[in-house]
Short mmCIF file of C-alpha atoms and ligand atoms in Angstrom, two decimals:
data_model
loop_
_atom_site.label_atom_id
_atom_site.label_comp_id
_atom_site.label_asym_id
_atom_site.label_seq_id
_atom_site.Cartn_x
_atom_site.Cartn_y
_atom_site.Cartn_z
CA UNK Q 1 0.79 15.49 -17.08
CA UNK Q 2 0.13 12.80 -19.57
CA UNK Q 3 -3.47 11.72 -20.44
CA UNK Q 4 -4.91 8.29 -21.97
CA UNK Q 5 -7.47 6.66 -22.50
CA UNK Q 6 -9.62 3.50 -23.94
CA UNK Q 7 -12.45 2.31 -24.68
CA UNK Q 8 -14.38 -0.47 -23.36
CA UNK Q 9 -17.54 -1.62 -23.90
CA UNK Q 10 -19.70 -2.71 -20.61
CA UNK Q 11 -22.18 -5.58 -21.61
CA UNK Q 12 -25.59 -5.29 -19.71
CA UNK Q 13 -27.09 -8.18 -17.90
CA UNK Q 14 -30.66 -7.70 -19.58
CA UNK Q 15 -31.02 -5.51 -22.76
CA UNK Q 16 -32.20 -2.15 -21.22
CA UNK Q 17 -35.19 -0.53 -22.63
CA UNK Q 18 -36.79 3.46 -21.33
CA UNK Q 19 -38.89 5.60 -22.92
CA UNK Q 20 -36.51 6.56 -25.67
CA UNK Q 21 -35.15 3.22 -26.79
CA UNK Q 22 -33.58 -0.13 -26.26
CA UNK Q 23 -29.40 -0.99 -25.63
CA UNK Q 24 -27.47 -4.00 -24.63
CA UNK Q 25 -23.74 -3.10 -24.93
CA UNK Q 26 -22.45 0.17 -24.01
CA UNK Q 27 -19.24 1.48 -24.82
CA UNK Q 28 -17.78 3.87 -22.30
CA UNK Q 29 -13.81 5.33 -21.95
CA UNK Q 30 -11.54 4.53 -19.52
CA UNK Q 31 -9.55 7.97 -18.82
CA UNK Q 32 -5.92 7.91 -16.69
CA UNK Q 33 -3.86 11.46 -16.16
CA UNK Q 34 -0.21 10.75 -14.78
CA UNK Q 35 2.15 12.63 -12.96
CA UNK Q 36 4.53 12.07 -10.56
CA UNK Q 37 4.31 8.10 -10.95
CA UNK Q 38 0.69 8.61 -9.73
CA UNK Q 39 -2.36 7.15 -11.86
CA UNK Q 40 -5.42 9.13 -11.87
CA UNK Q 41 -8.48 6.98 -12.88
CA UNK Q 42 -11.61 8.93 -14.67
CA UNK Q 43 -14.43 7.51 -16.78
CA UNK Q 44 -16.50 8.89 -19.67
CA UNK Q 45 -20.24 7.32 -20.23
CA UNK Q 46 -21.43 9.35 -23.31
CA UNK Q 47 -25.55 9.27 -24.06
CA UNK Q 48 -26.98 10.15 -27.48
CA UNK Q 49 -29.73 12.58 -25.17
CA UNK Q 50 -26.82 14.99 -24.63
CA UNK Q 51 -25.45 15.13 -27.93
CA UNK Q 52 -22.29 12.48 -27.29
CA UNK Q 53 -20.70 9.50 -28.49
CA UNK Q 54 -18.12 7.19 -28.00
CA UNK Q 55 -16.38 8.89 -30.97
CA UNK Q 56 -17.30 12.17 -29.74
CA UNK Q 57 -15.43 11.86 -26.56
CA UNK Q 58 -12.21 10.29 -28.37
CA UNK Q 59 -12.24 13.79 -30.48
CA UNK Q 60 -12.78 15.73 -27.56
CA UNK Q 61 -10.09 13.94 -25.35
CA UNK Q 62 -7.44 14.09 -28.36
CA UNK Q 63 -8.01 17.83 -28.44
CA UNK Q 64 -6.61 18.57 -25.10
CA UNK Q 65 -3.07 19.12 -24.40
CA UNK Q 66 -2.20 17.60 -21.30
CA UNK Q 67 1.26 18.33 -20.78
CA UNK Q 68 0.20 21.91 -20.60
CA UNK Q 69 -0.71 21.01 -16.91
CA UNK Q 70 2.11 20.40 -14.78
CA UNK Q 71 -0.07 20.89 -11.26
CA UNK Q 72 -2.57 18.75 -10.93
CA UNK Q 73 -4.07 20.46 -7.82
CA UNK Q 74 -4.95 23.55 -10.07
CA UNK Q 75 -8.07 21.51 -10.89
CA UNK Q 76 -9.85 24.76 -10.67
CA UNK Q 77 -8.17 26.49 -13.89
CA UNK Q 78 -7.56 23.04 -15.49
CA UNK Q 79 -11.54 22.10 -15.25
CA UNK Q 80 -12.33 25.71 -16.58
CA UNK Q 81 -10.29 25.37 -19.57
CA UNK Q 82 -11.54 21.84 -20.37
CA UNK Q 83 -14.86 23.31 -20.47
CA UNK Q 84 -14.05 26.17 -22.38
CA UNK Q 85 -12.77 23.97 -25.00
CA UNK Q 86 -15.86 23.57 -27.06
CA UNK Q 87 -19.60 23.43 -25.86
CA UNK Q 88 -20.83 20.28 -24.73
CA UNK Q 89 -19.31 17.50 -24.21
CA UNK Q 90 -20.12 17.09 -20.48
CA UNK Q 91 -19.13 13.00 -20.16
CA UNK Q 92 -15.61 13.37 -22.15
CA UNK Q 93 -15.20 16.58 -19.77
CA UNK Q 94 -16.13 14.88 -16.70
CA UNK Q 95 -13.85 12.06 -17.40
CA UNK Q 96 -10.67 14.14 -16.84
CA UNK Q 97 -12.50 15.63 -13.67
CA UNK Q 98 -12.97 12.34 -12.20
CA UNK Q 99 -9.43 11.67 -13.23
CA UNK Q 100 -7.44 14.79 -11.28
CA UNK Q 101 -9.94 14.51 -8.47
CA UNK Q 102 -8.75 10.57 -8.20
CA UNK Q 103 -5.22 11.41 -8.50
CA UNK Q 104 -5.13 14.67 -6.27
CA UNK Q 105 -7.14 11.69 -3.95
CA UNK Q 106 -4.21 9.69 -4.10
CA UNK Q 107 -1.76 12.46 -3.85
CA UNK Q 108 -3.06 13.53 -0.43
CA UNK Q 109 -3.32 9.73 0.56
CA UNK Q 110 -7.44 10.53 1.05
CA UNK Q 111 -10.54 9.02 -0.26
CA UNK Q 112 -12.68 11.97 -1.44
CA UNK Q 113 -15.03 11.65 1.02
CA UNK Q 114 -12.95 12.68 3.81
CA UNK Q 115 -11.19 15.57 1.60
CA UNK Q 116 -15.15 17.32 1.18
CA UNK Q 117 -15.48 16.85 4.77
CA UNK Q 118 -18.48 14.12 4.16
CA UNK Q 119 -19.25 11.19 6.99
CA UNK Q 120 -19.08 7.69 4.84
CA UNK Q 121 -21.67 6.46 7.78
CA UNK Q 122 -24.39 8.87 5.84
CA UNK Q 123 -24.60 7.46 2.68
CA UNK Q 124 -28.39 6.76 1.49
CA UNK Q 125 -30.32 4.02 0.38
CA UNK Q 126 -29.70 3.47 -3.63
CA UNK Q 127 -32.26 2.62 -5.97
CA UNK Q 128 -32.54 -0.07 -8.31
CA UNK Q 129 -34.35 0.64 -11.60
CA UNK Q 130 -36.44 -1.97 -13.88
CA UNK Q 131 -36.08 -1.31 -17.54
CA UNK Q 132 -39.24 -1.13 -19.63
CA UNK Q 133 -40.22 -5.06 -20.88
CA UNK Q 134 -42.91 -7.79 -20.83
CA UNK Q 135 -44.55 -8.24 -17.58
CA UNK Q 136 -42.27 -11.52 -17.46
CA UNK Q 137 -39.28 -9.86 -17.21
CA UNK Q 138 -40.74 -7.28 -15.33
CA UNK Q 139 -41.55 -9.87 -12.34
CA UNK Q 140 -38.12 -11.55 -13.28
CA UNK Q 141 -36.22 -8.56 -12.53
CA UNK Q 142 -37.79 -7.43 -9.54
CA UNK Q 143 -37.28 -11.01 -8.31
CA UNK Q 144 -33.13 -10.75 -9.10
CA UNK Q 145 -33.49 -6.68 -7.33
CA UNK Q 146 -34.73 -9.04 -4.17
CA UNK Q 147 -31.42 -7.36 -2.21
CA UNK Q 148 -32.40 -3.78 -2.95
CA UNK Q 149 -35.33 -1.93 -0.71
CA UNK Q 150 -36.66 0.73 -3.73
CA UNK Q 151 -37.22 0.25 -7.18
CA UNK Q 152 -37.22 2.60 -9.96
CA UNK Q 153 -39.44 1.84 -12.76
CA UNK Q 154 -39.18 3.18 -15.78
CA UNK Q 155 -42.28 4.44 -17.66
CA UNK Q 156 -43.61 6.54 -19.90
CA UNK Q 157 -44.76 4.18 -22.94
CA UNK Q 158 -48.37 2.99 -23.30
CA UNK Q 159 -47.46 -0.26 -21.17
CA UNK Q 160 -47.47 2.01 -17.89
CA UNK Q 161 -50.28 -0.11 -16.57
CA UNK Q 162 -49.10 -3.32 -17.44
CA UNK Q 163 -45.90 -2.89 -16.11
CA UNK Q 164 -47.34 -1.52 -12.60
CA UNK Q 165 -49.71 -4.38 -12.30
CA UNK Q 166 -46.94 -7.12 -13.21
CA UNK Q 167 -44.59 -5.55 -10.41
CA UNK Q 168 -47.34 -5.06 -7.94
CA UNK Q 169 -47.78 -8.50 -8.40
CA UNK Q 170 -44.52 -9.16 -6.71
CA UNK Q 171 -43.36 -6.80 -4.45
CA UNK Q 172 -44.61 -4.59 -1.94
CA UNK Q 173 -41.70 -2.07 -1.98
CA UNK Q 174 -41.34 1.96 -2.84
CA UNK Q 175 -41.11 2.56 -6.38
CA UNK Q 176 -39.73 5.94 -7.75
CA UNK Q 177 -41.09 5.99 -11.49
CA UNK Q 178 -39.02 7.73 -13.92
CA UNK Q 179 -41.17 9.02 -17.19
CA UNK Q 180 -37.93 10.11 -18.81
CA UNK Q 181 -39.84 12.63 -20.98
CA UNK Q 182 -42.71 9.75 -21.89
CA UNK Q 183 -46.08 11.52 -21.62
CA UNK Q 184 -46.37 14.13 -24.06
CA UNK Q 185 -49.24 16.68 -22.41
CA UNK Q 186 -49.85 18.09 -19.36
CA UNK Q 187 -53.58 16.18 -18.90
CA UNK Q 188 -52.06 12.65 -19.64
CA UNK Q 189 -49.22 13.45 -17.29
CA UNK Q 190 -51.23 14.61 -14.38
CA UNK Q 191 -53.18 11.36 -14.86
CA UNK Q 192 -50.51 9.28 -14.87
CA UNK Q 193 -48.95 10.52 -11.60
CA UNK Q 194 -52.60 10.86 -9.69
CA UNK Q 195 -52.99 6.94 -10.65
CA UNK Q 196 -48.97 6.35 -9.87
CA UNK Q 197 -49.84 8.09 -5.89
CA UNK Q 198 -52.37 5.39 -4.95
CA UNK Q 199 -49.81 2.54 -6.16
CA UNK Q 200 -46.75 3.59 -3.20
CA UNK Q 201 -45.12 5.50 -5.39
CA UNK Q 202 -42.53 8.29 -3.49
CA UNK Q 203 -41.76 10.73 -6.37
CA UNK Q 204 -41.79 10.89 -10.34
CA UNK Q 205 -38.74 12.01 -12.50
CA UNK Q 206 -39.40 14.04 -15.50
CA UNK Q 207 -42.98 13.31 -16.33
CA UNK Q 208 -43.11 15.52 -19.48
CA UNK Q 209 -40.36 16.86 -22.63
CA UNK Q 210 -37.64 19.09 -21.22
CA UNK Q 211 -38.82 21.59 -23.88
CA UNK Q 212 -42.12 22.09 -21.95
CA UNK Q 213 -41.38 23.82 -18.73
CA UNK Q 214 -44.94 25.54 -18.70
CA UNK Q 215 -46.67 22.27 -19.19
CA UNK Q 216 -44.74 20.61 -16.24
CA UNK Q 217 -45.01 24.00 -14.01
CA UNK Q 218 -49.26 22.93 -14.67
CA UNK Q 219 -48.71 19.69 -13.39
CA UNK Q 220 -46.73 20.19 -10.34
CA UNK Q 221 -49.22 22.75 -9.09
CA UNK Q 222 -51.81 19.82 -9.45
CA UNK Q 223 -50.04 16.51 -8.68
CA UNK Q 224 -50.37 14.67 -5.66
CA UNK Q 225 -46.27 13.39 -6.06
CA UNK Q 226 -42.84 15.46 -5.98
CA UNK Q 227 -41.41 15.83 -9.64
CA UNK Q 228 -37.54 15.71 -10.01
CA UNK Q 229 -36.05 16.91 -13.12
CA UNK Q 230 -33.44 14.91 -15.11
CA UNK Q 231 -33.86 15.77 -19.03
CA UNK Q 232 -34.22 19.58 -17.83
CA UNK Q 233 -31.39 20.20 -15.07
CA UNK Q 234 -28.06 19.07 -16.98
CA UNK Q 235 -25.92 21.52 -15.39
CA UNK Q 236 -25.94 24.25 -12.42
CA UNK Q 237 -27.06 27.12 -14.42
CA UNK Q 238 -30.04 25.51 -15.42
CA UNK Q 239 -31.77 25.09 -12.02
CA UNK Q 240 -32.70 28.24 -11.27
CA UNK Q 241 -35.21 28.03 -13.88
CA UNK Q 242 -36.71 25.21 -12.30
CA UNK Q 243 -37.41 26.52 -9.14
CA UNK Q 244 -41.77 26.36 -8.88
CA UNK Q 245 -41.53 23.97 -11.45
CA UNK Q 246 -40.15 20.67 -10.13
CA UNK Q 247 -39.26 19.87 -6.51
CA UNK Q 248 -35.87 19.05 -7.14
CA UNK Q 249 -33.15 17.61 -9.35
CA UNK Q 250 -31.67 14.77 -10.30
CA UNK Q 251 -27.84 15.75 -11.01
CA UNK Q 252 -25.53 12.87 -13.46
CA UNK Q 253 -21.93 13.03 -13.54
CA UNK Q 254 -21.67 12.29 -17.16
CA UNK Q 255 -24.43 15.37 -17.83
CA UNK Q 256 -23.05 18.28 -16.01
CA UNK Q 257 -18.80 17.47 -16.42
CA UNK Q 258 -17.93 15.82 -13.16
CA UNK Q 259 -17.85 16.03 -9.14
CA UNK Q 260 -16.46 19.87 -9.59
CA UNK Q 261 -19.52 21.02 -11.25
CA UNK Q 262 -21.99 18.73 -9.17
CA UNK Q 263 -21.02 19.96 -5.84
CA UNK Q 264 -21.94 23.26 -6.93
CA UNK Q 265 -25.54 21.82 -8.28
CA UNK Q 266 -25.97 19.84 -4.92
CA UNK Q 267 -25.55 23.90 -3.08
CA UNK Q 268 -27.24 25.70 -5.63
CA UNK Q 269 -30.66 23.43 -5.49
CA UNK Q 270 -30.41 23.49 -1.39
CA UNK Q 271 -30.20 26.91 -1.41
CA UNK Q 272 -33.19 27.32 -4.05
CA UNK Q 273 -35.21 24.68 -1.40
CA UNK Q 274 -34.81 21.79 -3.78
CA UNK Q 275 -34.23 18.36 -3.29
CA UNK Q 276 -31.00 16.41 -4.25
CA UNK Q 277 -30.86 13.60 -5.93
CA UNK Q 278 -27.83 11.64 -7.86
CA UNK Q 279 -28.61 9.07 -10.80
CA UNK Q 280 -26.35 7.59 -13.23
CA UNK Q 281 -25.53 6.19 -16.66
CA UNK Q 282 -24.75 2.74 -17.72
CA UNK Q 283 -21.22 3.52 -16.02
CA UNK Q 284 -18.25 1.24 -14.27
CA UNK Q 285 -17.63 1.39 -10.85
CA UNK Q 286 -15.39 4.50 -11.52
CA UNK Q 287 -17.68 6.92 -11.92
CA UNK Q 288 -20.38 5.06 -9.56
CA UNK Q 289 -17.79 5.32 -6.87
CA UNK Q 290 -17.25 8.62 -7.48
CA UNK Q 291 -20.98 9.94 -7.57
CA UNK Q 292 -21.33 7.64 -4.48
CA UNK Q 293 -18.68 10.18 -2.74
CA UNK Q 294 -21.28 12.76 -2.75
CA UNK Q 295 -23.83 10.98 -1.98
CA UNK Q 296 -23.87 11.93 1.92
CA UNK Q 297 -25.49 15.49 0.50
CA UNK Q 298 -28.12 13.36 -1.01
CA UNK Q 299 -31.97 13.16 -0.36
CA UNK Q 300 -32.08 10.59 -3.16
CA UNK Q 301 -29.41 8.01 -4.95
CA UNK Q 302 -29.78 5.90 -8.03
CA UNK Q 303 -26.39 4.86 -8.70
CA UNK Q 304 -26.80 1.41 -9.95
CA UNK Q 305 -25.49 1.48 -13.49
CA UNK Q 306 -22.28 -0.77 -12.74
CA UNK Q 307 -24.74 -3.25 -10.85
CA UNK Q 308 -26.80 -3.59 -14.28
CA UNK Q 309 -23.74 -4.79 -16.28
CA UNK Q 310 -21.82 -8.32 -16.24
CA UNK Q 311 -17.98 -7.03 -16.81
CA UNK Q 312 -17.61 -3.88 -14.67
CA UNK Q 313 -13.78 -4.12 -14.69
CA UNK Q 314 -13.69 -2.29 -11.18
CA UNK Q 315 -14.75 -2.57 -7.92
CA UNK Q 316 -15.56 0.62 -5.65
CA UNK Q 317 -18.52 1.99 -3.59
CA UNK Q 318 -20.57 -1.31 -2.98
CA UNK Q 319 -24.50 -1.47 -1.98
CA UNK Q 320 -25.39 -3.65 1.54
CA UNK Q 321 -28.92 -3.90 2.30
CA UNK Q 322 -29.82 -1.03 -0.02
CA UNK Q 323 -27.23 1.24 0.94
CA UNK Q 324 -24.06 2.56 -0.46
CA UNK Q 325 -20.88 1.88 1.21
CA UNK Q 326 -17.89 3.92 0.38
CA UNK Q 327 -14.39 2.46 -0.25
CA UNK Q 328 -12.08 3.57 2.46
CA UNK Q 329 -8.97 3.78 -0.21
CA UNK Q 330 -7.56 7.12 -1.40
CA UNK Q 331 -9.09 9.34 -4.42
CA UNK Q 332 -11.75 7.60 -6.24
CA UNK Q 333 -10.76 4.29 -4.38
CA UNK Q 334 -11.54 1.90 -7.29
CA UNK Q 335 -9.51 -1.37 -7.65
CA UNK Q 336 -9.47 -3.86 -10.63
CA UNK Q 337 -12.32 -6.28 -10.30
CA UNK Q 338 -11.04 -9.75 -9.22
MG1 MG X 401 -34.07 9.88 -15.39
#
């Protein structure tokens, strides 16, 4: 098998601001394995949070020896060994997941939907998340999310308030709020989230640091909204841990090393009585399409990271009236944007 890659940097429509910080351009790389004159397609969105770069994943890629793997379909063995290859570096790993899944896709002439044995009819409505900013841009961007039925809002800074008045002040629609590790003790996050349950607010994604699991258990035994955990469930083995402590997880692609691993996160948290939800990283429509695959074992999507960019250089899984629809086309299913 041969394996390349590229990078390409995915300018966002508005600079995007959360809790942690502020970016406008984000590189990502574009992975392809190839055998048998067939292209598989992968895609590695690295974040800072999880330890990665855009340098990091060209070290990691140019470590593996592809033409070690003549079989394709022995994803199994191949995905183990990528992992074993060093710890961490879940996005560069899940970009040569994405990429045999695609191709073994393409070899069996089905999209990956129908090879999990998923109906593309149950897809659920996706999110559409508002970047910390000025209450102008605030009511600017909800105006431009007009198409999309839920909102997530990022908070977590001391403009919560401001930034829940300004979109009140325009839409009547469900927010999810995402905290993204923002309020730093238990009382201040309990507070937050009994204000954010009178404001039509369905659920609240990692109100407090990953490091303090005791501090979060607190909350959730006192707060009137479900918690999901992001910064504290990067990969299966983590979520039994969680269990009494949030009521459910929010699984990433580029967190955990690809489709392989998250299928086993989506059973692992239904079996532990979780919730399931899928979010995303500033990402192209690769591994958006991908995710989007899944997402008929969802409770909860947030796949809109190509939709928050201005030169996704694929088209895949598309939203229509909130709701993902899956490309009928085999593997993956991505074709170059016109
Ligand atoms: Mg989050």
């Amino acid at each position: 098998m041969k394996l390349t890659y590229r990078r390409f940097d995915l300018t966002l429509r508005h600079p995007f601001t959360i809790a942690r910080g502020t970016s406008s351009v984000d590189p990502i790389m574009l992975v392809e394995v190839e055998q048998d004159g067939i292209v598989g397609l992968g895609e590695a969105a690295p974040s800072g949070r999880y330890g990665e770069s855009i340098e990091s994943v060209g070290r990691f890629l140019a470590s593996l020896d592809a033409s070690a793997w003549n079989d394709p379909f022995l994803l199994e063995q191949i995905l183990a060994e990528v992992d074993a290859r060093a710890p961490g570096n879940p996005a560069a790993k899940a970009s040569v997941d994405l990429a045999l899944h695609d191709w073994v896709g393409k070899k069996l002439g089905v999209p990956l939907y129908q090879w999990w044995g998923l109906d593309p009819a149950k897809t659920p409505l996706t999110s559409f998340t508002i970047g910390i900013d000025t209450p102008d841009m605030i009511k600017r961007k909800v105006e431009e999310a007009e198409p999309y039925p839920l909102l997530k809002i990022k908070l977590g800074s001391d403009h919560d308030r401001e930034i829940m008045k300004a979109i009140r002040s325009v839409t009547k629609k469900t927010l999810r709020v995402d905290a993204n590790e923002g309020w730093k003790t238990k009382e201040l996050a309990l507070d937050r989230i009994e204000w954010l349950a009178g404001e039509g607010v369905e659920f609240v994604e990692q109100p407090m640091p990953a490091s303090d699991l005791a501090g979060t258990a607190w909350v959730r035994e006192r707060s009137p909204l479900p918690l999901i955990a992001d910064e504290n469930c990067v990969r299966v083995g983590d979520i039994p841990t969680l269990r009494g402590v949030f009521d459910g997880i929010n699984i990433k692609l580029m967190k955990c090393t690809g489709v392989r691993e998250a299928m086993a996160m989506i059973r692992t948290a239904k079996a532990c009585g979780m919730k399931v939800m899928m979010g995303c990283m500033i990402e192209t429509s690769v591994a958006i399409t991908a995710a989007a695959h899944l997402s008929p074992l969802l409770d909860y999507a947030d796949l809109d990271g190509n939709i928050l960019t201005t030169n996704d250089p694929y088209q895949g899984a598309l939203v229509k009236d909130g709701r993902l629809v899956l490309p009928h086309e085999p593997g993956i299913g991505v074709r170059p944007a016109r």
